[in-house]
């Protein structure tokens, strides 16, 4: 099992942690139920308490080990010194304004993209968001330092760009509009027909 996007990963985590939480609560509920009875309740299946706890611990640790190996951008980040990006975008940020090399920055699905961001004054964030507001990826941009992010887009569509770090009151106008929000800053094309149909269905 692999996860192409953070949305897929979060859905899997939601299901796994829901099951895990129910199992943990079941231990507490069974213990509380026994406290309310004069005679000890008999369980349908005899499971030693510490054995059950050990199972929960092994399940929790195993879940993280399993998902670590299944998240593609983790290995990409670890081995990035050996990876040559297909596309590089150099981005300048100053006075709460983006200086982008193109609008939109167009990439093909599956390409390895390197976003090289440079700040001349403040700490900003480089955050790419889907149209529903969910985060695709982000990095912190420190002034006068090298800040780069390698990412492989496995979903097509247009993504908005804004700072994912609070950049001071000058980031917003008097009506609380985000002045650093760039609509459709990145456009990803080239998905197969099935993915493209799914993207259209969610618009």
Coordinates of C-alpha atoms in Angstrom, one line a residue:
X1 CA 0.0 0.0 0.0
X2 CA 1.3 3.5 -0.9
X3 CA -0.1 7.0 -0.5
X4 CA 0.2 9.3 -3.4
X5 CA -1.2 12.4 -1.5
X6 CA -1.5 13.6 2.1
X7 CA -5.3 13.4 1.8
X8 CA -5.0 9.6 1.2
X9 CA -2.7 9.3 4.1
X10 CA -4.9 11.2 6.5
X11 CA -7.9 9.1 5.5
X12 CA -6.0 6.0 6.3
X13 CA -4.8 7.4 9.6
X14 CA -8.4 8.4 10.5
X15 CA -9.6 4.9 10.1
X16 CA -6.6 3.3 11.8
X17 CA -6.7 5.6 14.8
X18 CA -10.4 5.3 15.2
X19 CA -10.1 1.6 15.5
X20 CA -7.2 1.9 17.8
X21 CA -9.0 4.4 20.0
X22 CA -12.1 2.2 20.3
X23 CA -9.8 -0.7 21.4
X24 CA -8.2 1.4 24.1
X25 CA -11.6 2.7 25.3
X26 CA -12.8 -0.9 25.4
X27 CA -10.3 -1.7 28.1
X28 CA -11.4 1.2 30.2
X29 CA -15.1 0.4 29.7
X30 CA -14.6 -3.2 30.6
X31 CA -12.7 -2.2 33.8
X32 CA -15.4 0.3 34.7
X33 CA -18.2 -2.2 34.0
X34 CA -16.6 -4.7 36.5
X35 CA -16.4 -2.0 39.2
X36 CA -20.2 -1.6 39.0
X37 CA -20.9 -5.3 39.5
X38 CA -21.0 -7.3 42.7
X39 CA -19.6 -10.3 40.9
X40 CA -16.8 -10.1 38.3
X41 CA -18.2 -10.1 34.8
X42 CA -17.1 -13.0 32.6
X43 CA -15.7 -12.0 29.2
X44 CA -16.6 -13.9 26.1
X45 CA -13.0 -14.2 25.1
X46 CA -10.3 -14.6 27.8
X47 CA -7.5 -12.1 27.0
X48 CA -4.9 -11.4 29.7
X49 CA -4.8 -7.6 30.5
X50 CA -1.1 -7.2 30.0
X51 CA -1.2 -9.2 26.8
X52 CA -3.9 -6.9 25.5
X53 CA -1.8 -3.8 26.4
X54 CA 1.2 -5.3 24.7
X55 CA -0.9 -5.9 21.6
X56 CA -2.0 -2.2 21.6
X57 CA 1.5 -1.0 21.9
X58 CA 2.7 -3.3 19.1
X59 CA -0.2 -2.2 17.0
X60 CA 0.6 1.5 17.5
X61 CA 4.3 1.2 16.8
X62 CA 3.7 -1.1 13.9
X63 CA 1.2 1.4 12.4
X64 CA 3.9 4.1 12.2
X65 CA 6.5 1.8 10.9
X66 CA 4.1 0.6 8.2
X67 CA 3.1 4.1 7.1
X68 CA 6.7 5.4 7.2
X69 CA 7.6 2.9 4.4
X70 CA 4.4 3.7 2.5
X71 CA 4.8 7.5 2.3
X72 CA 6.7 8.4 -0.9
X73 CA 7.9 11.9 0.1
X74 CA 9.7 10.6 3.1
X75 CA 12.2 8.5 1.2
X76 CA 12.4 11.3 -1.4
X77 CA 13.4 13.8 1.3
X78 CA 16.0 11.4 2.9
X79 CA 17.6 10.6 -0.5
X80 CA 17.2 14.0 -2.1
X81 CA 21.0 14.6 -2.3
X82 CA 21.0 11.8 -4.9
X83 CA 17.9 13.1 -6.8
X84 CA 18.1 15.6 -9.7
X85 CA 14.9 17.7 -9.9
X86 CA 13.1 17.9 -13.2
X87 CA 12.0 21.5 -12.6
X88 CA 13.5 24.3 -10.4
X89 CA 11.5 27.4 -9.5
X90 CA 13.5 30.3 -7.9
X91 CA 11.2 32.4 -5.7
X92 CA 11.9 35.7 -4.0
X93 CA 9.9 37.1 -1.1
X94 CA 10.2 40.7 0.2
X95 CA 7.9 43.2 1.8
X96 CA 5.1 40.6 1.9
X97 CA 5.2 40.1 -1.8
X98 CA 6.0 37.1 -4.0
X99 CA 8.3 37.3 -6.9
X100 CA 7.4 34.2 -8.9
X101 CA 9.2 33.0 -12.0
X102 CA 5.8 32.4 -13.7
X103 CA 2.1 32.6 -13.0
X104 CA 1.1 29.9 -12.9
X105 CA 4.2 27.7 -12.3
X106 CA 3.3 24.7 -14.5
X107 CA 4.6 21.2 -13.8
X108 CA 3.7 17.8 -15.0
X109 CA 2.4 15.1 -12.6
X110 CA 5.2 12.8 -11.5
X111 CA 7.9 15.4 -12.0
X112 CA 10.3 16.2 -9.2
X113 CA 10.0 19.9 -8.5
X114 CA 12.4 21.9 -6.5
X115 CA 11.0 25.2 -5.0
X116 CA 14.0 27.4 -4.1
X117 CA 12.7 30.2 -1.9
X118 CA 14.6 33.2 -0.6
X119 CA 13.5 35.9 1.8
X120 CA 15.1 39.3 2.0
X121 CA 13.5 40.5 5.3
X122 CA 11.2 38.3 7.4
X123 CA 10.5 34.7 8.2
X124 CA 7.8 33.5 5.9
X125 CA 6.2 30.2 5.1
X126 CA 5.9 28.6 1.6
X127 CA 2.6 26.8 1.7
X128 CA 0.7 25.2 -1.2
X129 CA -3.0 24.6 -0.6
X130 CA -5.8 22.8 -2.5
X131 CA -9.0 24.6 -3.4
X132 CA -10.7 23.1 -0.4
X133 CA -8.1 24.6 1.9
X134 CA -6.2 21.4 2.7
X135 CA -2.4 21.7 2.8
X136 CA -0.4 20.0 0.0
X137 CA 3.1 20.8 1.3
X138 CA 5.0 23.6 3.0
X139 CA 8.3 24.8 4.3
X140 CA 9.6 27.6 6.5
X141 CA 11.5 30.3 4.7
X142 CA 14.2 32.0 6.8
X143 CA 15.8 35.2 5.7
X144 CA 19.2 35.2 4.2
X145 CA 19.3 31.4 4.2
X146 CA 18.9 28.6 1.7
X147 CA 15.3 27.3 1.8
X148 CA 14.3 24.7 -0.7
X149 CA 11.6 22.0 -0.9
X150 CA 11.5 19.1 -3.3
X151 CA 8.1 17.7 -4.1
X152 CA 6.5 15.3 -6.5
X153 CA 2.9 16.1 -7.4
X154 CA 0.7 13.1 -7.9
X155 CA -2.5 15.0 -8.3
X156 CA -3.5 17.4 -11.0
X157 CA -5.2 20.8 -10.6
X158 CA -4.4 24.3 -9.5
X159 CA -3.0 25.1 -6.1
X160 CA -2.9 28.3 -4.2
X161 CA 0.2 29.8 -2.5
X162 CA 0.5 31.8 0.7
X163 CA 2.8 32.0 3.7
X164 CA 2.2 29.2 6.1
X165 CA 4.0 31.2 8.8
X166 CA 2.5 34.4 10.4
X167 CA 4.3 37.2 8.7
X168 CA 3.0 40.1 10.7
X169 CA -0.1 42.4 10.4
X170 CA 1.1 43.7 6.9
X171 CA 0.1 40.2 5.6
X172 CA -3.6 41.3 5.9
X173 CA -5.7 44.3 4.9
X174 CA -8.3 46.0 7.0
X175 CA -10.9 43.4 6.0
X176 CA -8.6 40.5 7.0
X177 CA -7.9 39.5 3.4
X178 CA -4.6 37.6 3.0
X179 CA -2.5 39.9 0.8
X180 CA 0.0 37.1 0.2
X181 CA -2.5 34.7 -1.2
X182 CA -1.7 33.9 -4.8
X183 CA -4.5 32.0 -6.5
X184 CA -3.6 29.3 -8.9
X185 CA 0.1 29.8 -8.3
X186 CA 0.9 26.2 -9.3
X187 CA -0.8 24.2 -12.0
X188 CA -0.2 20.5 -12.3
X189 CA -1.1 18.8 -15.6
X190 CA -0.6 15.5 -17.3
X191 CA -2.6 13.1 -15.0
X192 CA -4.2 10.1 -16.5
X193 CA -7.9 10.2 -17.5
X194 CA -9.1 8.6 -14.2
X195 CA -7.3 11.1 -12.0
X196 CA -8.4 14.0 -14.2
X197 CA -12.1 12.9 -13.9
X198 CA -11.7 12.7 -10.1
X199 CA -10.3 16.2 -10.0
X200 CA -13.2 17.6 -12.1
X201 CA -15.7 15.8 -9.9
X202 CA -14.4 17.6 -6.8
X203 CA -14.5 21.1 -8.2

